[in-house]
Amino acid sequence: MKSIEVCFSPELIHLHEVEGKIVVVVDIFRATSTMVAALASGVKEILPFADLEACRAMQAEGFLIGGERNGLTAPGFEMGNSPVAYLSGEYAGRKLAMTTTNGTQAIEKSKGAAQILIGAFPNLQATVSYIQDKGLDVLVHCAGWKGRFNLEDSLYAGALVKSLESTHQADEDGALAMKSLFEREGHQLKSYLSKASHAKRLQNHGIESDIDFCLTLDLYQDVVKVDDRGFLVRI
């Protein structure tokens, strides 16, 4: 069997080997959920940036620009980090440049992997099927919150470990622990993760609809991958 392991924060990624593996970057609240929603709703491709100013500069190149820091739309950006903002299809055909507090940093730090996928609950099963077809070891890279562990990304990691158990063995403690947590709490994602610290931050911003979307399973059959140019595309 192939292996699956979990990195709980970009600050810990140096402790893991990414070469030769599929790295699944996950930032449930909300970057990777937004990326999946935007591409499924017709956005042509997404170019992620760790840096605000580099991302903002892409507006001059004709990109729609989305920027978020600390849960709020960054000054001067057209879009923030809300998945539901894309669901109408209003931005279909556009290229999106995107930077967020945690998620785009995790993508940047995953470079060197055989493949980088974007993980979210709304396309969980599609991602599982894709990984099983490729037959590579997997590292789940949780974006966390400013370098710290967070509950929602780690619970997604547990869902992925559980869903891949027929082909991938969890042989390290983090993956085993998150699998057990998902087995216990996965049937009540929304009520359990309403306790999460970042869910509470978002609730304070009045965006409960984003939280509901981010915790909805299998809305899409799209897999989102970082291509050879560094763009996020649906496959």
JSON list of C-alpha atoms in Angstrom, two decimals:
[
{"chain": "A", "resi": 1, "resn": "MET", "atom": "CA", "xyz": [0.00, 0.00, 0.00]},
{"chain": "A", "resi": 2, "resn": "LYS", "atom": "CA", "xyz": [0.97, 3.62, -0.45]},
{"chain": "A", "resi": 3, "resn": "SER", "atom": "CA", "xyz": [1.32, 5.91, 2.55]},
{"chain": "A", "resi": 4, "resn": "ILE", "atom": "CA", "xyz": [-0.56, 8.99, 3.72]},
{"chain": "A", "resi": 5, "resn": "GLU", "atom": "CA", "xyz": [0.66, 11.49, 6.30]},
{"chain": "A", "resi": 6, "resn": "VAL", "atom": "CA", "xyz": [-0.49, 14.85, 7.63]},
{"chain": "A", "resi": 7, "resn": "CYS", "atom": "CA", "xyz": [1.41, 18.11, 8.06]},
{"chain": "A", "resi": 8, "resn": "PHE", "atom": "CA", "xyz": [-0.59, 20.32, 10.42]},
{"chain": "A", "resi": 9, "resn": "SER", "atom": "CA", "xyz": [0.92, 23.69, 9.48]},
{"chain": "A", "resi": 10, "resn": "PRO", "atom": "CA", "xyz": [3.16, 25.26, 6.83]},
{"chain": "A", "resi": 11, "resn": "GLU", "atom": "CA", "xyz": [5.59, 25.95, 9.68]},
{"chain": "A", "resi": 12, "resn": "LEU", "atom": "CA", "xyz": [6.12, 22.18, 9.94]},
{"chain": "A", "resi": 13, "resn": "ILE", "atom": "CA", "xyz": [6.42, 21.34, 6.25]},
{"chain": "A", "resi": 14, "resn": "HIS", "atom": "CA", "xyz": [10.22, 21.21, 6.49]},
{"chain": "A", "resi": 15, "resn": "LEU", "atom": "CA", "xyz": [9.79, 18.08, 8.61]},
{"chain": "A", "resi": 16, "resn": "HIS", "atom": "CA", "xyz": [8.11, 16.26, 5.71]},
{"chain": "A", "resi": 17, "resn": "GLU", "atom": "CA", "xyz": [9.36, 15.06, 2.34]},
{"chain": "A", "resi": 18, "resn": "VAL", "atom": "CA", "xyz": [7.23, 16.36, -0.54]},
{"chain": "A", "resi": 19, "resn": "GLU", "atom": "CA", "xyz": [9.24, 15.05, -3.48]},
{"chain": "A", "resi": 20, "resn": "GLY", "atom": "CA", "xyz": [7.53, 12.23, -5.34]},
{"chain": "A", "resi": 21, "resn": "LYS", "atom": "CA", "xyz": [4.25, 12.67, -3.45]},
{"chain": "A", "resi": 22, "resn": "ILE", "atom": "CA", "xyz": [0.84, 14.11, -4.12]},
{"chain": "A", "resi": 23, "resn": "VAL", "atom": "CA", "xyz": [0.48, 17.02, -1.71]},
{"chain": "A", "resi": 24, "resn": "VAL", "atom": "CA", "xyz": [-3.11, 17.99, -0.95]},
{"chain": "A", "resi": 25, "resn": "VAL", "atom": "CA", "xyz": [-3.23, 21.58, 0.30]},
{"chain": "A", "resi": 26, "resn": "VAL", "atom": "CA", "xyz": [-6.26, 22.29, 2.44]},
{"chain": "A", "resi": 27, "resn": "ASP", "atom": "CA", "xyz": [-7.60, 25.53, 3.90]},
{"chain": "A", "resi": 28, "resn": "ILE", "atom": "CA", "xyz": [-11.25, 24.76, 4.60]},
{"chain": "A", "resi": 29, "resn": "PHE", "atom": "CA", "xyz": [-12.13, 28.23, 6.01]},
{"chain": "A", "resi": 30, "resn": "ARG", "atom": "CA", "xyz": [-11.83, 29.39, 3.25]},
{"chain": "A", "resi": 31, "resn": "ALA", "atom": "CA", "xyz": [-9.13, 29.55, 0.60]},
{"chain": "A", "resi": 32, "resn": "THR", "atom": "CA", "xyz": [-9.20, 26.08, -0.90]},
{"chain": "A", "resi": 33, "resn": "SER", "atom": "CA", "xyz": [-13.00, 25.95, -0.66]},
{"chain": "A", "resi": 34, "resn": "THR", "atom": "CA", "xyz": [-13.13, 29.25, -2.55]},
{"chain": "A", "resi": 35, "resn": "MET", "atom": "CA", "xyz": [-10.70, 28.01, -5.20]},
{"chain": "A", "resi": 36, "resn": "VAL", "atom": "CA", "xyz": [-12.80, 24.91, -5.84]},
{"chain": "A", "resi": 37, "resn": "ALA", "atom": "CA", "xyz": [-16.02, 26.95, -5.97]},
{"chain": "A", "resi": 38, "resn": "ALA", "atom": "CA", "xyz": [-14.58, 29.59, -8.30]},
{"chain": "A", "resi": 39, "resn": "LEU", "atom": "CA", "xyz": [-13.27, 27.08, -10.83]},
{"chain": "A", "resi": 40, "resn": "ALA", "atom": "CA", "xyz": [-16.45, 24.99, -10.68]},
{"chain": "A", "resi": 41, "resn": "SER", "atom": "CA", "xyz": [-18.43, 28.18, -11.34]},
{"chain": "A", "resi": 42, "resn": "GLY", "atom": "CA", "xyz": [-16.53, 29.05, -14.50]},
{"chain": "A", "resi": 43, "resn": "VAL", "atom": "CA", "xyz": [-13.40, 30.97, -13.46]},
{"chain": "A", "resi": 44, "resn": "LYS", "atom": "CA", "xyz": [-10.85, 29.97, -16.10]},
{"chain": "A", "resi": 45, "resn": "GLU", "atom": "CA", "xyz": [-7.81, 29.54, -13.86]},
{"chain": "A", "resi": 46, "resn": "ILE", "atom": "CA", "xyz": [-6.36, 30.86, -10.61]},
{"chain": "A", "resi": 47, "resn": "LEU", "atom": "CA", "xyz": [-2.84, 32.12, -9.95]},
{"chain": "A", "resi": 48, "resn": "PRO", "atom": "CA", "xyz": [-2.04, 32.00, -6.21]},
{"chain": "A", "resi": 49, "resn": "PHE", "atom": "CA", "xyz": [0.27, 34.48, -4.53]},
{"chain": "A", "resi": 50, "resn": "ALA", "atom": "CA", "xyz": [1.78, 34.53, -1.06]},
{"chain": "A", "resi": 51, "resn": "ASP", "atom": "CA", "xyz": [2.39, 38.29, -1.34]},
{"chain": "A", "resi": 52, "resn": "LEU", "atom": "CA", "xyz": [-0.34, 40.94, -1.40]},
{"chain": "A", "resi": 53, "resn": "GLU", "atom": "CA", "xyz": [1.43, 43.44, -3.61]},
{"chain": "A", "resi": 54, "resn": "ALA", "atom": "CA", "xyz": [2.46, 40.89, -6.23]},
{"chain": "A", "resi": 55, "resn": "CYS", "atom": "CA", "xyz": [-1.14, 39.73, -6.40]},
{"chain": "A", "resi": 56, "resn": "ARG", "atom": "CA", "xyz": [-2.55, 43.26, -6.60]},
{"chain": "A", "resi": 57, "resn": "ALA", "atom": "CA", "xyz": [-0.23, 44.01, -9.54]},
{"chain": "A", "resi": 58, "resn": "MET", "atom": "CA", "xyz": [-1.98, 41.34, -11.62]},
{"chain": "A", "resi": 59, "resn": "GLN", "atom": "CA", "xyz": [-5.01, 43.59, -12.01]},
{"chain": "A", "resi": 60, "resn": "ALA", "atom": "CA", "xyz": [-3.01, 45.50, -14.61]},
{"chain": "A", "resi": 61, "resn": "GLU", "atom": "CA", "xyz": [-2.66, 42.23, -16.53]},
{"chain": "A", "resi": 62, "resn": "GLY", "atom": "CA", "xyz": [-6.44, 41.84, -16.76]},
{"chain": "A", "resi": 63, "resn": "PHE", "atom": "CA", "xyz": [-6.85, 39.47, -13.82]},
{"chain": "A", "resi": 64, "resn": "LEU", "atom": "CA", "xyz": [-9.68, 39.60, -11.35]},
{"chain": "A", "resi": 65, "resn": "ILE", "atom": "CA", "xyz": [-7.92, 40.02, -8.01]},
{"chain": "A", "resi": 66, "resn": "GLY", "atom": "CA", "xyz": [-8.94, 38.44, -4.72]},
{"chain": "A", "resi": 67, "resn": "GLY", "atom": "CA", "xyz": [-7.14, 39.29, -1.51]},
{"chain": "A", "resi": 68, "resn": "GLU", "atom": "CA", "xyz": [-7.83, 38.37, 2.12]},
{"chain": "A", "resi": 69, "resn": "ARG", "atom": "CA", "xyz": [-6.02, 38.99, 5.37]},
{"chain": "A", "resi": 70, "resn": "ASN", "atom": "CA", "xyz": [-7.36, 38.04, 8.79]},
{"chain": "A", "resi": 71, "resn": "GLY", "atom": "CA", "xyz": [-10.71, 37.03, 7.31]},
{"chain": "A", "resi": 72, "resn": "LEU", "atom": "CA", "xyz": [-11.41, 40.37, 5.62]},
{"chain": "A", "resi": 73, "resn": "THR", "atom": "CA", "xyz": [-11.06, 41.61, 2.04]},
{"chain": "A", "resi": 74, "resn": "ALA", "atom": "CA", "xyz": [-7.66, 43.25, 1.65]},
{"chain": "A", "resi": 75, "resn": "PRO", "atom": "CA", "xyz": [-7.75, 46.97, 0.75]},
{"chain": "A", "resi": 76, "resn": "GLY", "atom": "CA", "xyz": [-7.83, 47.63, -2.99]},
{"chain": "A", "resi": 77, "resn": "PHE", "atom": "CA", "xyz": [-8.97, 44.13, -3.99]},
{"chain": "A", "resi": 78, "resn": "GLU", "atom": "CA", "xyz": [-12.09, 43.37, -6.00]},
{"chain": "A", "resi": 79, "resn": "MET", "atom": "CA", "xyz": [-12.80, 40.10, -4.22]},
{"chain": "A", "resi": 80, "resn": "GLY", "atom": "CA", "xyz": [-12.13, 38.68, -0.79]},
{"chain": "A", "resi": 81, "resn": "ASN", "atom": "CA", "xyz": [-12.12, 34.99, 0.07]},
{"chain": "A", "resi": 82, "resn": "SER", "atom": "CA", "xyz": [-15.78, 34.00, -0.11]},
{"chain": "A", "resi": 83, "resn": "PRO", "atom": "CA", "xyz": [-16.73, 30.85, -2.03]},
{"chain": "A", "resi": 84, "resn": "VAL", "atom": "CA", "xyz": [-20.37, 31.88, -2.36]},
{"chain": "A", "resi": 85, "resn": "ALA", "atom": "CA", "xyz": [-19.34, 35.07, -4.17]},
{"chain": "A", "resi": 86, "resn": "TYR", "atom": "CA", "xyz": [-18.50, 32.96, -7.23]},
{"chain": "A", "resi": 87, "resn": "LEU", "atom": "CA", "xyz": [-21.52, 30.67, -7.34]},
{"chain": "A", "resi": 88, "resn": "SER", "atom": "CA", "xyz": [-23.63, 32.90, -9.62]},
{"chain": "A", "resi": 89, "resn": "GLY", "atom": "CA", "xyz": [-21.15, 32.39, -12.48]},
{"chain": "A", "resi": 90, "resn": "GLU", "atom": "CA", "xyz": [-20.67, 36.14, -12.83]},
{"chain": "A", "resi": 91, "resn": "TYR", "atom": "CA", "xyz": [-16.91, 35.70, -13.17]},
{"chain": "A", "resi": 92, "resn": "ALA", "atom": "CA", "xyz": [-16.97, 32.84, -15.66]},
{"chain": "A", "resi": 93, "resn": "GLY", "atom": "CA", "xyz": [-14.14, 33.06, -18.16]},
{"chain": "A", "resi": 94, "resn": "ARG", "atom": "CA", "xyz": [-12.02, 35.36, -15.99]},
{"chain": "A", "resi": 95, "resn": "LYS", "atom": "CA", "xyz": [-8.54, 34.65, -14.69]},
{"chain": "A", "resi": 96, "resn": "LEU", "atom": "CA", "xyz": [-8.23, 35.13, -10.94]},
{"chain": "A", "resi": 97, "resn": "ALA", "atom": "CA", "xyz": [-5.13, 36.16, -8.98]},
{"chain": "A", "resi": 98, "resn": "MET", "atom": "CA", "xyz": [-5.59, 35.25, -5.32]},
{"chain": "A", "resi": 99, "resn": "THR", "atom": "CA", "xyz": [-3.78, 35.74, -2.03]},
{"chain": "A", "resi": 100, "resn": "THR", "atom": "CA", "xyz": [-4.94, 34.70, 1.44]},
{"chain": "A", "resi": 101, "resn": "THR", "atom": "CA", "xyz": [-3.66, 34.66, 5.00]},
{"chain": "A", "resi": 102, "resn": "ASN", "atom": "CA", "xyz": [-2.91, 30.94, 5.11]},
{"chain": "A", "resi": 103, "resn": "GLY", "atom": "CA", "xyz": [-3.92, 28.92, 2.04]},
{"chain": "A", "resi": 104, "resn": "THR", "atom": "CA", "xyz": [-1.77, 30.50, -0.65]},
{"chain": "A", "resi": 105, "resn": "GLN", "atom": "CA", "xyz": [1.21, 30.36, 1.70]},
{"chain": "A", "resi": 106, "resn": "ALA", "atom": "CA", "xyz": [0.73, 26.60, 2.02]},
{"chain": "A", "resi": 107, "resn": "ILE", "atom": "CA", "xyz": [0.61, 26.23, -1.77]},
{"chain": "A", "resi": 108, "resn": "GLU", "atom": "CA", "xyz": [3.87, 28.12, -2.07]},
{"chain": "A", "resi": 109, "resn": "LYS", "atom": "CA", "xyz": [5.54, 25.88, 0.51]},
{"chain": "A", "resi": 110, "resn": "SER", "atom": "CA", "xyz": [4.33, 22.70, -1.24]},
{"chain": "A", "resi": 111, "resn": "LYS", "atom": "CA", "xyz": [6.40, 23.31, -4.36]},
{"chain": "A", "resi": 112, "resn": "GLY", "atom": "CA", "xyz": [8.62, 20.37, -5.25]},
{"chain": "A", "resi": 113, "resn": "ALA", "atom": "CA", "xyz": [5.83, 17.80, -4.90]},
{"chain": "A", "resi": 114, "resn": "ALA", "atom": "CA", "xyz": [5.04, 15.44, -7.77]},
{"chain": "A", "resi": 115, "resn": "GLN", "atom": "CA", "xyz": [1.57, 17.02, -7.87]},
{"chain": "A", "resi": 116, "resn": "ILE", "atom": "CA", "xyz": [-0.23, 19.63, -5.79]},
{"chain": "A", "resi": 117, "resn": "LEU", "atom": "CA", "xyz": [-3.99, 19.24, -5.39]},
{"chain": "A", "resi": 118, "resn": "ILE", "atom": "CA", "xyz": [-6.42, 21.62, -3.74]},
{"chain": "A", "resi": 119, "resn": "GLY", "atom": "CA", "xyz": [-8.53, 19.93, -1.09]},
{"chain": "A", "resi": 120, "resn": "ALA", "atom": "CA", "xyz": [-12.03, 20.88, 0.05]},
{"chain": "A", "resi": 121, "resn": "PHE", "atom": "CA", "xyz": [-15.09, 19.07, 1.35]},
{"chain": "A", "resi": 122, "resn": "PRO", "atom": "CA", "xyz": [-17.20, 20.03, -1.72]},
{"chain": "A", "resi": 123, "resn": "ASN", "atom": "CA", "xyz": [-14.96, 17.89, -3.96]},
{"chain": "A", "resi": 124, "resn": "LEU", "atom": "CA", "xyz": [-13.69, 15.32, -1.46]},
{"chain": "A", "resi": 125, "resn": "GLN", "atom": "CA", "xyz": [-14.73, 12.16, -3.29]},
{"chain": "A", "resi": 126, "resn": "ALA", "atom": "CA", "xyz": [-13.47, 13.40, -6.65]},
{"chain": "A", "resi": 127, "resn": "THR", "atom": "CA", "xyz": [-10.08, 14.05, -5.05]},
{"chain": "A", "resi": 128, "resn": "VAL", "atom": "CA", "xyz": [-10.07, 10.60, -3.45]},
{"chain": "A", "resi": 129, "resn": "SER", "atom": "CA", "xyz": [-10.78, 8.89, -6.78]},
{"chain": "A", "resi": 130, "resn": "TYR", "atom": "CA", "xyz": [-8.06, 10.88, -8.53]},
{"chain": "A", "resi": 131, "resn": "ILE", "atom": "CA", "xyz": [-5.47, 10.01, -5.88]},
{"chain": "A", "resi": 132, "resn": "GLN", "atom": "CA", "xyz": [-6.33, 6.33, -5.99]},
{"chain": "A", "resi": 133, "resn": "ASP", "atom": "CA", "xyz": [-5.91, 6.34, -9.75]},
{"chain": "A", "resi": 134, "resn": "LYS", "atom": "CA", "xyz": [-2.42, 7.86, -9.53]},
{"chain": "A", "resi": 135, "resn": "GLY", "atom": "CA", "xyz": [-0.95, 5.43, -6.99]},
{"chain": "A", "resi": 136, "resn": "LEU", "atom": "CA", "xyz": [1.43, 7.84, -5.26]},
{"chain": "A", "resi": 137, "resn": "ASP", "atom": "CA", "xyz": [2.15, 8.51, -1.60]},
{"chain": "A", "resi": 138, "resn": "VAL", "atom": "CA", "xyz": [0.12, 11.40, -0.16]},
{"chain": "A", "resi": 139, "resn": "LEU", "atom": "CA", "xyz": [0.90, 14.28, 2.17]},
{"chain": "A", "resi": 140, "resn": "VAL", "atom": "CA", "xyz": [-2.00, 16.39, 3.41]},
{"chain": "A", "resi": 141, "resn": "HIS", "atom": "CA", "xyz": [-0.71, 19.93, 3.98]},
{"chain": "A", "resi": 142, "resn": "CYS", "atom": "CA", "xyz": [-3.00, 21.83, 6.33]},
{"chain": "A", "resi": 143, "resn": "ALA", "atom": "CA", "xyz": [-2.82, 25.61, 6.03]},
{"chain": "A", "resi": 144, "resn": "GLY", "atom": "CA", "xyz": [-3.72, 26.06, 9.70]},
{"chain": "A", "resi": 145, "resn": "TRP", "atom": "CA", "xyz": [-4.03, 29.54, 11.15]},
{"chain": "A", "resi": 146, "resn": "LYS", "atom": "CA", "xyz": [-0.91, 31.71, 11.15]},
{"chain": "A", "resi": 147, "resn": "GLY", "atom": "CA", "xyz": [1.37, 28.73, 11.70]},
{"chain": "A", "resi": 148, "resn": "ARG", "atom": "CA", "xyz": [-0.83, 27.00, 14.26]},
{"chain": "A", "resi": 149, "resn": "PHE", "atom": "CA", "xyz": [-2.93, 23.84, 14.17]},
{"chain": "A", "resi": 150, "resn": "ASN", "atom": "CA", "xyz": [-6.57, 24.30, 13.29]},
{"chain": "A", "resi": 151, "resn": "LEU", "atom": "CA", "xyz": [-9.48, 21.95, 13.62]},
{"chain": "A", "resi": 152, "resn": "GLU", "atom": "CA", "xyz": [-11.21, 22.24, 10.25]},
{"chain": "A", "resi": 153, "resn": "ASP", "atom": "CA", "xyz": [-8.18, 21.53, 8.04]},
{"chain": "A", "resi": 154, "resn": "SER", "atom": "CA", "xyz": [-7.10, 18.67, 10.27]},
{"chain": "A", "resi": 155, "resn": "LEU", "atom": "CA", "xyz": [-10.58, 17.12, 10.22]},
{"chain": "A", "resi": 156, "resn": "TYR", "atom": "CA", "xyz": [-10.52, 17.24, 6.42]},
{"chain": "A", "resi": 157, "resn": "ALA", "atom": "CA", "xyz": [-7.18, 15.43, 6.62]},
{"chain": "A", "resi": 158, "resn": "GLY", "atom": "CA", "xyz": [-8.91, 12.77, 8.70]},
{"chain": "A", "resi": 159, "resn": "ALA", "atom": "CA", "xyz": [-11.67, 12.49, 6.11]},
{"chain": "A", "resi": 160, "resn": "LEU", "atom": "CA", "xyz": [-9.08, 11.96, 3.39]},
{"chain": "A", "resi": 161, "resn": "VAL", "atom": "CA", "xyz": [-7.18, 9.37, 5.42]},
{"chain": "A", "resi": 162, "resn": "LYS", "atom": "CA", "xyz": [-10.42, 7.51, 6.10]},
{"chain": "A", "resi": 163, "resn": "SER", "atom": "CA", "xyz": [-11.55, 7.69, 2.46]},
{"chain": "A", "resi": 164, "resn": "LEU", "atom": "CA", "xyz": [-8.20, 6.39, 1.19]},
{"chain": "A", "resi": 165, "resn": "GLU", "atom": "CA", "xyz": [-7.82, 3.53, 3.68]},
{"chain": "A", "resi": 166, "resn": "SER", "atom": "CA", "xyz": [-8.25, 0.85, 1.01]},
{"chain": "A", "resi": 167, "resn": "THR", "atom": "CA", "xyz": [-5.18, 2.09, -0.90]},
{"chain": "A", "resi": 168, "resn": "HIS", "atom": "CA", "xyz": [-3.13, 4.24, 1.50]},
{"chain": "A", "resi": 169, "resn": "GLN", "atom": "CA", "xyz": [-1.85, 3.32, 4.94]},
{"chain": "A", "resi": 170, "resn": "ALA", "atom": "CA", "xyz": [-1.66, 5.89, 7.71]},
{"chain": "A", "resi": 171, "resn": "ASP", "atom": "CA", "xyz": [1.51, 4.95, 9.53]},
{"chain": "A", "resi": 172, "resn": "GLU", "atom": "CA", "xyz": [2.20, 8.13, 11.49]},
{"chain": "A", "resi": 173, "resn": "ASP", "atom": "CA", "xyz": [0.40, 9.43, 14.55]},
{"chain": "A", "resi": 174, "resn": "GLY", "atom": "CA", "xyz": [-1.09, 12.61, 13.09]},
{"chain": "A", "resi": 175, "resn": "ALA", "atom": "CA", "xyz": [-2.87, 10.78, 10.30]},
{"chain": "A", "resi": 176, "resn": "LEU", "atom": "CA", "xyz": [-4.10, 8.06, 12.67]},
{"chain": "A", "resi": 177, "resn": "ALA", "atom": "CA", "xyz": [-5.41, 10.62, 15.16]},
{"chain": "A", "resi": 178, "resn": "MET", "atom": "CA", "xyz": [-7.26, 12.64, 12.53]},
{"chain": "A", "resi": 179, "resn": "LYS", "atom": "CA", "xyz": [-8.79, 9.50, 11.03]},
{"chain": "A", "resi": 180, "resn": "SER", "atom": "CA", "xyz": [-10.14, 8.60, 14.47]},
{"chain": "A", "resi": 181, "resn": "LEU", "atom": "CA", "xyz": [-11.48, 12.12, 14.96]},
{"chain": "A", "resi": 182, "resn": "PHE", "atom": "CA", "xyz": [-13.27, 12.04, 11.62]},
{"chain": "A", "resi": 183, "resn": "GLU", "atom": "CA", "xyz": [-14.74, 8.63, 12.37]},
{"chain": "A", "resi": 184, "resn": "ARG", "atom": "CA", "xyz": [-16.15, 10.06, 15.58]},
{"chain": "A", "resi": 185, "resn": "GLU", "atom": "CA", "xyz": [-17.29, 13.50, 14.40]},
{"chain": "A", "resi": 186, "resn": "GLY", "atom": "CA", "xyz": [-17.58, 13.34, 10.60]},
{"chain": "A", "resi": 187, "resn": "HIS", "atom": "CA", "xyz": [-21.33, 12.70, 10.70]},
{"chain": "A", "resi": 188, "resn": "GLN", "atom": "CA", "xyz": [-21.87, 16.12, 12.31]},
{"chain": "A", "resi": 189, "resn": "LEU", "atom": "CA", "xyz": [-19.34, 18.33, 10.58]},
{"chain": "A", "resi": 190, "resn": "LYS", "atom": "CA", "xyz": [-21.26, 21.58, 10.87]},
{"chain": "A", "resi": 191, "resn": "SER", "atom": "CA", "xyz": [-22.17, 21.29, 14.53]},
{"chain": "A", "resi": 192, "resn": "TYR", "atom": "CA", "xyz": [-18.72, 20.02, 15.53]},
{"chain": "A", "resi": 193, "resn": "LEU", "atom": "CA", "xyz": [-16.76, 22.64, 13.57]},
{"chain": "A", "resi": 194, "resn": "SER", "atom": "CA", "xyz": [-18.97, 25.47, 14.79]},
{"chain": "A", "resi": 195, "resn": "LYS", "atom": "CA", "xyz": [-16.71, 25.22, 17.87]},
{"chain": "A", "resi": 196, "resn": "ALA", "atom": "CA", "xyz": [-13.56, 25.84, 15.81]},
{"chain": "A", "resi": 197, "resn": "SER", "atom": "CA", "xyz": [-11.79, 29.12, 16.50]},
{"chain": "A", "resi": 198, "resn": "HIS", "atom": "CA", "xyz": [-11.71, 30.23, 12.88]},
{"chain": "A", "resi": 199, "resn": "ALA", "atom": "CA", "xyz": [-15.41, 29.42, 12.43]},
{"chain": "A", "resi": 200, "resn": "LYS", "atom": "CA", "xyz": [-16.06, 31.80, 15.30]},
{"chain": "A", "resi": 201, "resn": "ARG", "atom": "CA", "xyz": [-13.90, 34.47, 13.65]},
{"chain": "A", "resi": 202, "resn": "LEU", "atom": "CA", "xyz": [-15.91, 34.13, 10.45]},
{"chain": "A", "resi": 203, "resn": "GLN", "atom": "CA", "xyz": [-19.21, 34.14, 12.34]},
{"chain": "A", "resi": 204, "resn": "ASN", "atom": "CA", "xyz": [-18.16, 37.47, 13.81]},
{"chain": "A", "resi": 205, "resn": "HIS", "atom": "CA", "xyz": [-17.90, 38.76, 10.23]},
{"chain": "A", "resi": 206, "resn": "GLY", "atom": "CA", "xyz": [-21.45, 37.60, 9.49]},
{"chain": "A", "resi": 207, "resn": "ILE", "atom": "CA", "xyz": [-20.62, 35.08, 6.78]},
{"chain": "A", "resi": 208, "resn": "GLU", "atom": "CA", "xyz": [-22.35, 31.94, 8.00]},
{"chain": "A", "resi": 209, "resn": "SER", "atom": "CA", "xyz": [-23.26, 31.06, 4.39]},
{"chain": "A", "resi": 210, "resn": "ASP", "atom": "CA", "xyz": [-19.55, 30.65, 3.63]},
{"chain": "A", "resi": 211, "resn": "ILE", "atom": "CA", "xyz": [-19.18, 28.25, 6.56]},
{"chain": "A", "resi": 212, "resn": "ASP", "atom": "CA", "xyz": [-22.16, 26.19, 5.41]},
{"chain": "A", "resi": 213, "resn": "PHE", "atom": "CA", "xyz": [-20.74, 25.94, 1.90]},
{"chain": "A", "resi": 214, "resn": "CYS", "atom": "CA", "xyz": [-17.25, 24.99, 3.09]},
{"chain": "A", "resi": 215, "resn": "LEU", "atom": "CA", "xyz": [-18.66, 22.06, 5.08]},
{"chain": "A", "resi": 216, "resn": "THR", "atom": "CA", "xyz": [-20.91, 20.65, 2.36]},
{"chain": "A", "resi": 217, "resn": "LEU", "atom": "CA", "xyz": [-19.72, 17.33, 0.98]},
{"chain": "A", "resi": 218, "resn": "ASP", "atom": "CA", "xyz": [-19.35, 16.38, -2.69]},
{"chain": "A", "resi": 219, "resn": "LEU", "atom": "CA", "xyz": [-21.04, 19.20, -4.56]},
{"chain": "A", "resi": 220, "resn": "TYR", "atom": "CA", "xyz": [-18.59, 18.87, -7.44]},
{"chain": "A", "resi": 221, "resn": "GLN", "atom": "CA", "xyz": [-16.84, 16.19, -9.47]},
{"chain": "A", "resi": 222, "resn": "ASP", "atom": "CA", "xyz": [-13.94, 18.52, -10.27]},
{"chain": "A", "resi": 223, "resn": "VAL", "atom": "CA", "xyz": [-10.38, 17.91, -9.14]},
{"chain": "A", "resi": 224, "resn": "VAL", "atom": "CA", "xyz": [-8.29, 21.07, -8.75]},
{"chain": "A", "resi": 225, "resn": "LYS", "atom": "CA", "xyz": [-4.58, 20.83, -9.49]},
{"chain": "A", "resi": 226, "resn": "VAL", "atom": "CA", "xyz": [-1.62, 23.18, -9.72]},
{"chain": "A", "resi": 227, "resn": "ASP", "atom": "CA", "xyz": [-0.35, 22.89, -13.29]},
{"chain": "A", "resi": 228, "resn": "ASP", "atom": "CA", "xyz": [3.19, 23.25, -14.62]},
{"chain": "A", "resi": 229, "resn": "ARG", "atom": "CA", "xyz": [2.80, 27.04, -14.87]},
{"chain": "A", "resi": 230, "resn": "GLY", "atom": "CA", "xyz": [1.73, 27.38, -11.24]},
{"chain": "A", "resi": 231, "resn": "PHE", "atom": "CA", "xyz": [-1.92, 28.01, -12.10]},
{"chain": "A", "resi": 232, "resn": "LEU", "atom": "CA", "xyz": [-4.80, 26.23, -10.41]},
{"chain": "A", "resi": 233, "resn": "VAL", "atom": "CA", "xyz": [-7.00, 24.47, -12.97]},
{"chain": "A", "resi": 234, "resn": "ARG", "atom": "CA", "xyz": [-9.88, 22.02, -12.85]},
{"chain": "A", "resi": 235, "resn": "ILE", "atom": "CA", "xyz": [-9.35, 18.59, -14.34]}
]
